[in-house]
CSV table of N, CA and C in Angstrom, one decimal:
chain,number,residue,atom,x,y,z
A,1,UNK,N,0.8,-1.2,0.0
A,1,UNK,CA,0.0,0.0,0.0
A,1,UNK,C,0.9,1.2,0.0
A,2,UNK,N,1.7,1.2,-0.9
A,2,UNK,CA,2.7,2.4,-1.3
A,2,UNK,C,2.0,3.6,-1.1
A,3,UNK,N,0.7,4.0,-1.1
A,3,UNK,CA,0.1,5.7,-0.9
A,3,UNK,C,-0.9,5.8,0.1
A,4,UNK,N,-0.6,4.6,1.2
A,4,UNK,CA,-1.7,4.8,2.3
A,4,UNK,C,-1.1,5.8,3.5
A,5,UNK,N,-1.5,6.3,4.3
A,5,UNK,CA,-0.7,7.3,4.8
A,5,UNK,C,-0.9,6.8,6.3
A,6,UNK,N,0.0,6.9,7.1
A,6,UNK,CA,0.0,6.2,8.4
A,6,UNK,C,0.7,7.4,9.4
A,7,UNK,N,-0.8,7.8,10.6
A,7,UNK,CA,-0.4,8.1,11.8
A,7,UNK,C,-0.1,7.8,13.0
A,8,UNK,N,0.3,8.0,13.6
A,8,UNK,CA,0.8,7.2,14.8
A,8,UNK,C,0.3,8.2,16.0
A,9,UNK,N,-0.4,8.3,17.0
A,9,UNK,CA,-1.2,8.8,18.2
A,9,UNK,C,-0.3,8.9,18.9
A,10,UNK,N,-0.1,9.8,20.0
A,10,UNK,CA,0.2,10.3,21.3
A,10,UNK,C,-0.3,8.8,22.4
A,11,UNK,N,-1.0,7.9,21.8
A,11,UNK,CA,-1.0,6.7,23.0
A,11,UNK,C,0.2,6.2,23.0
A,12,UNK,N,0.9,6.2,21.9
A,12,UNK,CA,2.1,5.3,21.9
A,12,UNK,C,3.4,6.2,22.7
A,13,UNK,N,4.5,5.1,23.0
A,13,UNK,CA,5.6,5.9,24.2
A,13,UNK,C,6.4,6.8,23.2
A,14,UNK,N,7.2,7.9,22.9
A,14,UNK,CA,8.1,8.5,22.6
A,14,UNK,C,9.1,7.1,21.4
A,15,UNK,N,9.5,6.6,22.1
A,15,UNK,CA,10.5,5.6,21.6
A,15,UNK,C,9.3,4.7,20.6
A,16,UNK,N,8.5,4.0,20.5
A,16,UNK,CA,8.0,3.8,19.6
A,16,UNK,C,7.7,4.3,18.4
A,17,UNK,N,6.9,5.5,18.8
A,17,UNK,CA,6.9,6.7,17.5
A,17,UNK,C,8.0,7.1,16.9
A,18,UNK,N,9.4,6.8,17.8
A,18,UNK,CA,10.2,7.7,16.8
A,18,UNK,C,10.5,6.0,16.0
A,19,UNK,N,10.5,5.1,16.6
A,19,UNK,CA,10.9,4.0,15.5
A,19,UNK,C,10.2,3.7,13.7
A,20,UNK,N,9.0,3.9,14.5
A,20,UNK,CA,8.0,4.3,13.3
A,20,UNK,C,8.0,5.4,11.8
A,21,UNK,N,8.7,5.8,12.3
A,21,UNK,CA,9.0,6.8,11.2
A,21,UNK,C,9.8,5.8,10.1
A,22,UNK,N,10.7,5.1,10.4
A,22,UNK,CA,11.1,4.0,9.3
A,22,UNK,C,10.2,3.1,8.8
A,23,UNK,N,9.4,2.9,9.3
A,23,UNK,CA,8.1,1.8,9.0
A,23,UNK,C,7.1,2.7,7.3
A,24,UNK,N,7.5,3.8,7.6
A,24,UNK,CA,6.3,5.2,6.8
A,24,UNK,C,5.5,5.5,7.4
A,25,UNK,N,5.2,5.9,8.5
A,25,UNK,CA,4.8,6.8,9.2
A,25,UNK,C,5.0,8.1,9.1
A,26,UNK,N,4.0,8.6,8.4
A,26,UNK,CA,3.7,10.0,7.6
A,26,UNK,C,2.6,11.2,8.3
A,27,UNK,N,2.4,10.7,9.6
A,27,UNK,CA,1.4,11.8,10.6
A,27,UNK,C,1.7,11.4,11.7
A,28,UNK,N,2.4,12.6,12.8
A,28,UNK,CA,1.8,11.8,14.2
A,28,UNK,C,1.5,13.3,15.0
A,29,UNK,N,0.2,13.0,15.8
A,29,UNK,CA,0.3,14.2,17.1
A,29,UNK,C,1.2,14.5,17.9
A,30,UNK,N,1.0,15.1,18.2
A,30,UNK,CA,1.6,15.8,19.6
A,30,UNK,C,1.0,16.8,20.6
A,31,UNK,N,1.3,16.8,21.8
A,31,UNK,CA,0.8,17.3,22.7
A,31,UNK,C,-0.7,17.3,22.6
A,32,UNK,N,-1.1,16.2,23.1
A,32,UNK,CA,-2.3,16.3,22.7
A,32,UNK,C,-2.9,16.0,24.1
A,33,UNK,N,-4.3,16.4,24.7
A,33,UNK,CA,-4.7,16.0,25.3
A,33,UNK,C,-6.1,15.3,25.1
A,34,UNK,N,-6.3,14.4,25.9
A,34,UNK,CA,-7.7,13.8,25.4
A,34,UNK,C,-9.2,13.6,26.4
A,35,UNK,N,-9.0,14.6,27.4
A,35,UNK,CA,-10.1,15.0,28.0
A,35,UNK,C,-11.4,16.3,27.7
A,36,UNK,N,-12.2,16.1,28.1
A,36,UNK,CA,-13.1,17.0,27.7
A,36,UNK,C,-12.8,18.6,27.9
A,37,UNK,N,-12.5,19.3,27.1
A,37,UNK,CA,-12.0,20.7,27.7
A,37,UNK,C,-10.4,20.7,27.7
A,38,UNK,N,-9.7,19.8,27.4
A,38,UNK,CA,-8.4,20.0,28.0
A,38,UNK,C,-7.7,21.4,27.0
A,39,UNK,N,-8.0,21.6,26.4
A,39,UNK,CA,-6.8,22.3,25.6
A,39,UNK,C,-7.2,23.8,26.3
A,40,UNK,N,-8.3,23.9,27.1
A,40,UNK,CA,-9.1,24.8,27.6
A,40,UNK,C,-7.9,25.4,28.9
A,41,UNK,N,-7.5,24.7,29.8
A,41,UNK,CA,-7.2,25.0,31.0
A,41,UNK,C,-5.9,23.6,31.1
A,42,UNK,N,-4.8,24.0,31.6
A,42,UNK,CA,-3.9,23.2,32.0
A,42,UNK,C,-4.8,21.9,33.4
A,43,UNK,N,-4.5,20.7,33.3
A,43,UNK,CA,-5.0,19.4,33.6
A,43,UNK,C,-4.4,20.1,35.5
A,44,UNK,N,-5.5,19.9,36.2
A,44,UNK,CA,-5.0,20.2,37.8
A,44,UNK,C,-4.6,18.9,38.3
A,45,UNK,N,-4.8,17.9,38.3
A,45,UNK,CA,-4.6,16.6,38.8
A,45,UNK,C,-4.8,15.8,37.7
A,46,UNK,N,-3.2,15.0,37.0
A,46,UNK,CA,-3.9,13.9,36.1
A,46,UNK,C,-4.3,12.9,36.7
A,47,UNK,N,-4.1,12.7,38.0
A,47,UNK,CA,-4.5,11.4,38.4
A,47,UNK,C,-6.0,11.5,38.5
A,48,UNK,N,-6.6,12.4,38.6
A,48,UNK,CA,-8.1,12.8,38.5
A,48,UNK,C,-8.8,13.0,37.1
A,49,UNK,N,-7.7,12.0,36.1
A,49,UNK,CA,-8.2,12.8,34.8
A,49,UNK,C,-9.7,12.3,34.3
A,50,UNK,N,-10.1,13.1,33.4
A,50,UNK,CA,-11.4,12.3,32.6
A,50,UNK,C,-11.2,12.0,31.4
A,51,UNK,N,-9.7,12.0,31.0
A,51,UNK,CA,-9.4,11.3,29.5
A,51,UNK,C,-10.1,10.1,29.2
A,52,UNK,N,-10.2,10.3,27.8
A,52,UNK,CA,-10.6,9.3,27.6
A,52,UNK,C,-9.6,7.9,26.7
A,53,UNK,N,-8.5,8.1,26.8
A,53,UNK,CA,-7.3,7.1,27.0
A,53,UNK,C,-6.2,7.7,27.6
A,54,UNK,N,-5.3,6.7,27.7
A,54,UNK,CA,-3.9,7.1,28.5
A,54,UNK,C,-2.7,7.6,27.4
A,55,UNK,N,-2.5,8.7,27.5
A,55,UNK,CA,-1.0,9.0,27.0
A,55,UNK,C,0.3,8.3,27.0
A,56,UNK,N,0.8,7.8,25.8
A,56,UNK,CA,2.3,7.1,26.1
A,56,UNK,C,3.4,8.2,26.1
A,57,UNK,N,2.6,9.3,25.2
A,57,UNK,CA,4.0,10.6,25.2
A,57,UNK,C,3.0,11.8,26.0
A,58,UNK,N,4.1,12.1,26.2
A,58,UNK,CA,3.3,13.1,27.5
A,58,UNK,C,3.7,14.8,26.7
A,59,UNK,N,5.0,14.7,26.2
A,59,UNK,CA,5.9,15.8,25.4
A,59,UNK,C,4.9,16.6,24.8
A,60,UNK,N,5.0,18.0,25.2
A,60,UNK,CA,4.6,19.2,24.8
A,60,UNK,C,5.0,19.1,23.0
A,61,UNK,N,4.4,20.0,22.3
A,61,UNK,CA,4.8,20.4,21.0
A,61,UNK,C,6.3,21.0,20.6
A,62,UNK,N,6.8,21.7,21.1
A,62,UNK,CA,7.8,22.1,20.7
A,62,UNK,C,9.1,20.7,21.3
A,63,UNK,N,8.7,20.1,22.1
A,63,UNK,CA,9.6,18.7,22.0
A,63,UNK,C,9.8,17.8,21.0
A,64,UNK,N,8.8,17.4,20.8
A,64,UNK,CA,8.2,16.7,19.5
A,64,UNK,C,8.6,16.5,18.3
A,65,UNK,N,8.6,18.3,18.2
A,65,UNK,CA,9.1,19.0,16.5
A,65,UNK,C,10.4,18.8,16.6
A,66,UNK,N,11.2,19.6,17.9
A,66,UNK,CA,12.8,19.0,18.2
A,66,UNK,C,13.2,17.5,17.6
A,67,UNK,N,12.8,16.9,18.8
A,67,UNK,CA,12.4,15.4,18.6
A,67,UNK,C,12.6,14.9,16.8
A,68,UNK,N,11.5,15.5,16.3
A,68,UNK,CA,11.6,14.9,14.6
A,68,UNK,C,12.5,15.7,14.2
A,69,UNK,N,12.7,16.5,13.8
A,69,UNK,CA,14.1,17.5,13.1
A,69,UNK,C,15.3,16.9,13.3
A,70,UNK,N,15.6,16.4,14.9
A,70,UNK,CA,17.2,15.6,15.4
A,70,UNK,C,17.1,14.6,14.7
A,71,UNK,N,15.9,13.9,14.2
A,71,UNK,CA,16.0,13.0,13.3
A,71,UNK,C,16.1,13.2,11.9
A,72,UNK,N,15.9,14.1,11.4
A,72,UNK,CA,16.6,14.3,10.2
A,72,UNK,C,15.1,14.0,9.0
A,73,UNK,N,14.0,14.7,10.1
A,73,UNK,CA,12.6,14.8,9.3
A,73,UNK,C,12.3,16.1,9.2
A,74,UNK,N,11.8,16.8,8.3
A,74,UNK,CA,11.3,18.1,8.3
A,74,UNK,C,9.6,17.8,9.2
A,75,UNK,N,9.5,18.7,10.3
A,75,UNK,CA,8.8,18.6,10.8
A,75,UNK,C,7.5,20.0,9.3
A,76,UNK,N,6.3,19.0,9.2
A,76,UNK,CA,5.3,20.1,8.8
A,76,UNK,C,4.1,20.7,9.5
A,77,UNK,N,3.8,21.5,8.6
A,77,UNK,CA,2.2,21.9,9.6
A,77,UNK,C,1.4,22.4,8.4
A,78,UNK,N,1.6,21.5,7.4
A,78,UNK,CA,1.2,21.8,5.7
A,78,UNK,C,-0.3,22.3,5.8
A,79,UNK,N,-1.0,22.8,5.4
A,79,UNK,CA,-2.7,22.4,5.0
A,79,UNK,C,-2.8,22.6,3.3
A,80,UNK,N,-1.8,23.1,2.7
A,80,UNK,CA,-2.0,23.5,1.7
A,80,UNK,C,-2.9,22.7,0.6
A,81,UNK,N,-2.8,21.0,0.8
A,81,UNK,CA,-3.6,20.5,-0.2
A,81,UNK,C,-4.9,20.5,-0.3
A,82,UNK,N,-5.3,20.6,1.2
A,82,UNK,CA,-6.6,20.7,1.9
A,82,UNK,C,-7.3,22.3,1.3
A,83,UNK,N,-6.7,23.2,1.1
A,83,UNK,CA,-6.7,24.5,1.0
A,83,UNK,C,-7.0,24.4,-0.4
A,84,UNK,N,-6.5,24.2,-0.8
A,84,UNK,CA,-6.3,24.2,-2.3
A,84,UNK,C,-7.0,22.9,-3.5
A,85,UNK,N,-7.6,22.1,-2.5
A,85,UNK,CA,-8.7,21.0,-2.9
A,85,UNK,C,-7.9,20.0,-3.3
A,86,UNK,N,-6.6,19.9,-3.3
A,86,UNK,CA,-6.1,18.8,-4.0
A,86,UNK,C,-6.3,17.2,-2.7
A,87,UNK,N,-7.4,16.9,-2.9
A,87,UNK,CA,-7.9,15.5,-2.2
A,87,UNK,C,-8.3,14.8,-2.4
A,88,UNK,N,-8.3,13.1,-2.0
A,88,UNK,CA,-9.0,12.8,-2.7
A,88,UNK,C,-8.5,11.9,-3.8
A,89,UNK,N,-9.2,11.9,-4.9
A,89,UNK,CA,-8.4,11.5,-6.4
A,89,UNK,C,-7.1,12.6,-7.0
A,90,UNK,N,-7.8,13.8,-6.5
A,90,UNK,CA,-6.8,14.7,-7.4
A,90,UNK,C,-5.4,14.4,-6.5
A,91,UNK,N,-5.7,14.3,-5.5
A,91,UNK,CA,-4.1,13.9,-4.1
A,91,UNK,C,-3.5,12.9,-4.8
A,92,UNK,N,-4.6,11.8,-4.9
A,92,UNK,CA,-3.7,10.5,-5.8
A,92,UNK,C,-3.0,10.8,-6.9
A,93,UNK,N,-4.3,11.6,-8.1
A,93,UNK,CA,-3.0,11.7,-9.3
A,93,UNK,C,-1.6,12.9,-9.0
A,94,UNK,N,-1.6,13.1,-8.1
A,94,UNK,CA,-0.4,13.6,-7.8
A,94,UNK,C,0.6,12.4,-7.3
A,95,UNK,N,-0.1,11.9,-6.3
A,95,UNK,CA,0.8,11.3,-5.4
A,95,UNK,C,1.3,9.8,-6.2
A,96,UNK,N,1.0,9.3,-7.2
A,96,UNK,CA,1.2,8.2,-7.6
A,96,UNK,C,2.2,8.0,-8.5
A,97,UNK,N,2.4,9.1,-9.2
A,97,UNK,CA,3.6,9.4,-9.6
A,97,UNK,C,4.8,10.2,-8.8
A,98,UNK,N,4.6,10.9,-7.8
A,98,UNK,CA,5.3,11.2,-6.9
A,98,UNK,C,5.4,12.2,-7.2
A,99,UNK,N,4.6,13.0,-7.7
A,99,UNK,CA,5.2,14.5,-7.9
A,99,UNK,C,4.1,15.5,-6.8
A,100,UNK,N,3.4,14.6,-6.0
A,100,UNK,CA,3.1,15.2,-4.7
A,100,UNK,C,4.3,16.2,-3.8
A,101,UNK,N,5.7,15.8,-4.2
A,101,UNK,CA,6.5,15.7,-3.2
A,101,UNK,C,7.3,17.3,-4.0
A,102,UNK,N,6.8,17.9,-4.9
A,102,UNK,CA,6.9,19.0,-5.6
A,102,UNK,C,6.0,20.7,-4.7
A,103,UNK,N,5.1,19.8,-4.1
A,103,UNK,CA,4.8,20.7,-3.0
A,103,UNK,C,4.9,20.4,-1.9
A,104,UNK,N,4.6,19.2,-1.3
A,104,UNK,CA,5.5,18.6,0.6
A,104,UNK,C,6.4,19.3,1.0
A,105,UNK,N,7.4,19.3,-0.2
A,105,UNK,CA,9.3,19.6,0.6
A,105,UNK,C,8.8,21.2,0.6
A,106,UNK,N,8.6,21.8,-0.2
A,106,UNK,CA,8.6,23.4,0.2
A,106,UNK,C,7.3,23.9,0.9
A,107,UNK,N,6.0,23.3,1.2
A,107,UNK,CA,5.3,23.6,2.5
A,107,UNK,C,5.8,23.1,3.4
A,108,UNK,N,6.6,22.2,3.2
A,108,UNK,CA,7.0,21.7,4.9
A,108,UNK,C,8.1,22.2,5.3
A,109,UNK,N,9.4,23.0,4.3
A,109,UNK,CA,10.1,24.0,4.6
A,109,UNK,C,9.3,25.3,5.2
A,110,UNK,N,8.3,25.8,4.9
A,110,UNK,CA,7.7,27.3,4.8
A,110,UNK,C,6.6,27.3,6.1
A,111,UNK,N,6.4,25.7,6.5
A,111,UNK,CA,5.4,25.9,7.9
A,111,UNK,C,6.3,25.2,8.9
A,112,UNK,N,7.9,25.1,8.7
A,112,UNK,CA,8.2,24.6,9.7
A,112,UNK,C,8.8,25.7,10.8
A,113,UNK,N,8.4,25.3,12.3
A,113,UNK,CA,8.9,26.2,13.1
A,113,UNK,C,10.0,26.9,12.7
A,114,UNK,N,10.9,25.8,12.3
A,114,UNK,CA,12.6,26.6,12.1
A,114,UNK,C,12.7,27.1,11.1
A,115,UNK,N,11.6,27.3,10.2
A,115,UNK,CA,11.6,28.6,9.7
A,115,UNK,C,11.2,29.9,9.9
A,116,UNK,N,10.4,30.1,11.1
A,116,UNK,CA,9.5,31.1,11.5
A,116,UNK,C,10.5,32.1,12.6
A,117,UNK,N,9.7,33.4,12.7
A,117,UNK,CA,10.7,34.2,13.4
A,117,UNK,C,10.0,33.8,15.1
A,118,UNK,N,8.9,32.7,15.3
A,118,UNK,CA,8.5,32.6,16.4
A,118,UNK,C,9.8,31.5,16.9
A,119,UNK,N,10.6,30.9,15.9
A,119,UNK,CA,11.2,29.4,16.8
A,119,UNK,C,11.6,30.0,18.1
A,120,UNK,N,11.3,28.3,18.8
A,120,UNK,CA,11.8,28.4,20.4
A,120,UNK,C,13.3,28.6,20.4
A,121,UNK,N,13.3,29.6,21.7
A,121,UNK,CA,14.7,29.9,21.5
A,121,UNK,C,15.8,28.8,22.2
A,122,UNK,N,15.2,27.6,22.5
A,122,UNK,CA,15.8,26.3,22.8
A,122,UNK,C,16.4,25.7,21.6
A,123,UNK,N,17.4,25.1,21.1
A,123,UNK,CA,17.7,24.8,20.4
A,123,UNK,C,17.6,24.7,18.6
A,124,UNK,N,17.4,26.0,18.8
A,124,UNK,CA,17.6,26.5,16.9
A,124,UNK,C,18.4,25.7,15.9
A,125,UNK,N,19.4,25.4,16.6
A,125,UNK,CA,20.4,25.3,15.6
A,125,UNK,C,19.9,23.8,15.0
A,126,UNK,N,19.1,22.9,15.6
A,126,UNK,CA,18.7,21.5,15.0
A,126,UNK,C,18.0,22.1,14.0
A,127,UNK,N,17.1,23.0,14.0
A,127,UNK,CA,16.1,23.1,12.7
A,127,UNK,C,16.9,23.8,11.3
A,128,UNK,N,17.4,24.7,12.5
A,128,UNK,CA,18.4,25.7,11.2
A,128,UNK,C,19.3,24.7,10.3
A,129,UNK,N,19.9,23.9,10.5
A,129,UNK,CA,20.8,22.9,9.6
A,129,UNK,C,20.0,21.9,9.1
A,130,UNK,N,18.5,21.2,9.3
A,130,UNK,CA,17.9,20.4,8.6
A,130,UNK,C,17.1,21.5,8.0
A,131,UNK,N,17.0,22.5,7.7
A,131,UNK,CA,16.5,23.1,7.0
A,131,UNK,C,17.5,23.3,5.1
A,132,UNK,N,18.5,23.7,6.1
A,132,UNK,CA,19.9,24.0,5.2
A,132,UNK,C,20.4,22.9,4.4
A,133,UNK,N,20.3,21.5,5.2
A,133,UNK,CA,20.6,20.0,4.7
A,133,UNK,C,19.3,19.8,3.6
A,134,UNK,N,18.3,20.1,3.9
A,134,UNK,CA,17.0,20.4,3.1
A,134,UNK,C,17.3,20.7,1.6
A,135,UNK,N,17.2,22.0,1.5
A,135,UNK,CA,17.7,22.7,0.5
A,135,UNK,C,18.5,22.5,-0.1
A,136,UNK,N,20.0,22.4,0.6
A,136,UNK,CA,21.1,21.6,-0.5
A,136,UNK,C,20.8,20.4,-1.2
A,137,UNK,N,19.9,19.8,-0.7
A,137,UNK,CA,19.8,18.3,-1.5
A,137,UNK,C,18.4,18.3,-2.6
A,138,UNK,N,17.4,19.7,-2.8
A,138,UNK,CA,16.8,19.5,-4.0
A,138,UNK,C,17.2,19.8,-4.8
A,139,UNK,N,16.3,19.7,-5.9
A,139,UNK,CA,16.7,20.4,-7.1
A,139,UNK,C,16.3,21.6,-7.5
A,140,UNK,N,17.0,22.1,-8.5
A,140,UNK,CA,16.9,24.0,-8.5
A,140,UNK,C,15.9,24.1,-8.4
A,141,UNK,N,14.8,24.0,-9.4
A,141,UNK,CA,13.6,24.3,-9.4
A,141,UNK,C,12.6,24.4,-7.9
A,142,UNK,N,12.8,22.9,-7.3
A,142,UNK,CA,12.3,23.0,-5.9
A,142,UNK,C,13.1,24.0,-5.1
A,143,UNK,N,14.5,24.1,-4.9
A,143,UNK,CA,15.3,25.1,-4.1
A,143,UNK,C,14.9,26.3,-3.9
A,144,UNK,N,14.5,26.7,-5.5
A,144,UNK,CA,13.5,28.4,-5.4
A,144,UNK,C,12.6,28.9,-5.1
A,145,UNK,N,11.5,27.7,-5.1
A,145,UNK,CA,10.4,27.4,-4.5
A,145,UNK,C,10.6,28.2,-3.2
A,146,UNK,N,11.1,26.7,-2.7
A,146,UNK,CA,11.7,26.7,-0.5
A,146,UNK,C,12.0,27.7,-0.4
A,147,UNK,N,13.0,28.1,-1.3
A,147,UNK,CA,13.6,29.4,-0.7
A,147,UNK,C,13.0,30.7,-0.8
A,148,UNK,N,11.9,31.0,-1.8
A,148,UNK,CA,11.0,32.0,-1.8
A,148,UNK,C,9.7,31.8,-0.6
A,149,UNK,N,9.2,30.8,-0.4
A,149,UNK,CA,8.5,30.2,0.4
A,149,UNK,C,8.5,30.8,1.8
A,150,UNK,N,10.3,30.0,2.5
A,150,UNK,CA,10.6,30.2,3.8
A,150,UNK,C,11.2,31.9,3.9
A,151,UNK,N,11.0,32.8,2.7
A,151,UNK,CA,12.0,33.9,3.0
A,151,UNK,C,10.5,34.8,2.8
A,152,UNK,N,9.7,34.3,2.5
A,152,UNK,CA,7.9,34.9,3.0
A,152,UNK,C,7.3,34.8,4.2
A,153,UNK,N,8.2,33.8,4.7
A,153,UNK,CA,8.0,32.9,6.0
A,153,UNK,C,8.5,34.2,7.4
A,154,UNK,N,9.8,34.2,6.3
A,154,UNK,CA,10.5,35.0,8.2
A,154,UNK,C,10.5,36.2,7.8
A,155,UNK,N,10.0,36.9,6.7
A,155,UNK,CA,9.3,38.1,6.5
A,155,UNK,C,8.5,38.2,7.0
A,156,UNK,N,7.5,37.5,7.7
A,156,UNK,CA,6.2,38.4,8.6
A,156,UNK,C,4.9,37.3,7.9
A,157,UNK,N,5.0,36.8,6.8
A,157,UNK,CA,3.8,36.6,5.8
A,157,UNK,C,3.6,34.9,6.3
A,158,UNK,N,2.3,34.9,6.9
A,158,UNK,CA,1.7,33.2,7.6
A,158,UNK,C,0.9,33.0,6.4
A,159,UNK,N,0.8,31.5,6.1
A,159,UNK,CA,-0.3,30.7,5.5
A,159,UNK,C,0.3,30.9,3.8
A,160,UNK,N,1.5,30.6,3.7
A,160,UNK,CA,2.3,30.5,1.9
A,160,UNK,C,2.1,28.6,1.8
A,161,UNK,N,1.9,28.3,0.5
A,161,UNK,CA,1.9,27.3,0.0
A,161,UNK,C,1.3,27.4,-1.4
A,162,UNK,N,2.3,25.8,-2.1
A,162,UNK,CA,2.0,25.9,-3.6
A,162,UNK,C,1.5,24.4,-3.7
């Protein structure tokens, strides 16, 4: 099933999910909470929780993204295809040939934290060089893309995608 897309949940531990990513594992959450209201108010007592399953990763978002980047994944936060209707059949006839990945690599350069002037000021330098490792290894045409993309990005301008 070469074009089924596989996410992997916040039930699983840290160390599993990151194993998964060799498997194709192509979505996973983070920081997620799974009680009624949680995203509302920080959890007072989780041993009082009303989740409705148990968390295997507990890691905030900005760990997470760390987390995949040290691995040498471009962390995304894409919606572009969704935005742009490509779903569906039209996703497939992109993706079956593989020229889906003509927009992936430069949304996922342009929505990643480490390209934004918000990144945490905790360890930059992992996104800054998988960004850089990024780029060096497309081709021109994609390179100009990214690089017009992410340089809209830390100019001030949210929500670019092609």
């Amino acid at each position: 099933m070469p074009y089924t897309g596989i996410i992997m949940s916040t039930r699983e531990t840290p160390n599993i999910r990151r194993e998964t990513f060799a498997l194709g594992v192509s979505q996973i959450s983070a920081g997620s909470r799974t009680n009624p209201g949680g995203y509302a108010e920080a959890e007072a007592n989780p041993a009082e929780s009303t989740s409705q399953f148990q968390l295997g990763d507990h890691r905030d978002l900005d760990e997470v993204v760390r987390d995949v980047a040290s691995m040498g994944y471009v962390p995304s936060f894409c919606t572009g295809c969704y935005r742009l209707g490509r779903t569906g059949h039209d996703f497939m006839d992109l993706a079956k040939p593989g020229a889906i990945k003509l927009h992936c690599d430069p949304n996922a350069l342009s929505t990643s934290p480490n390209t934004s002037k918000t990144t945490p000021a905790r360890k930059p330098q992992v996104g800054e060089a998988l960004v850089g490792s990024t780029l060096a290894n497309m081709d021109a045409r994609q390179k100009e893309i990214s690089e017009a993309l992410v340089g809209k990005v830390k100019g001030g301008k949210r929500d670019v995608f092609v």
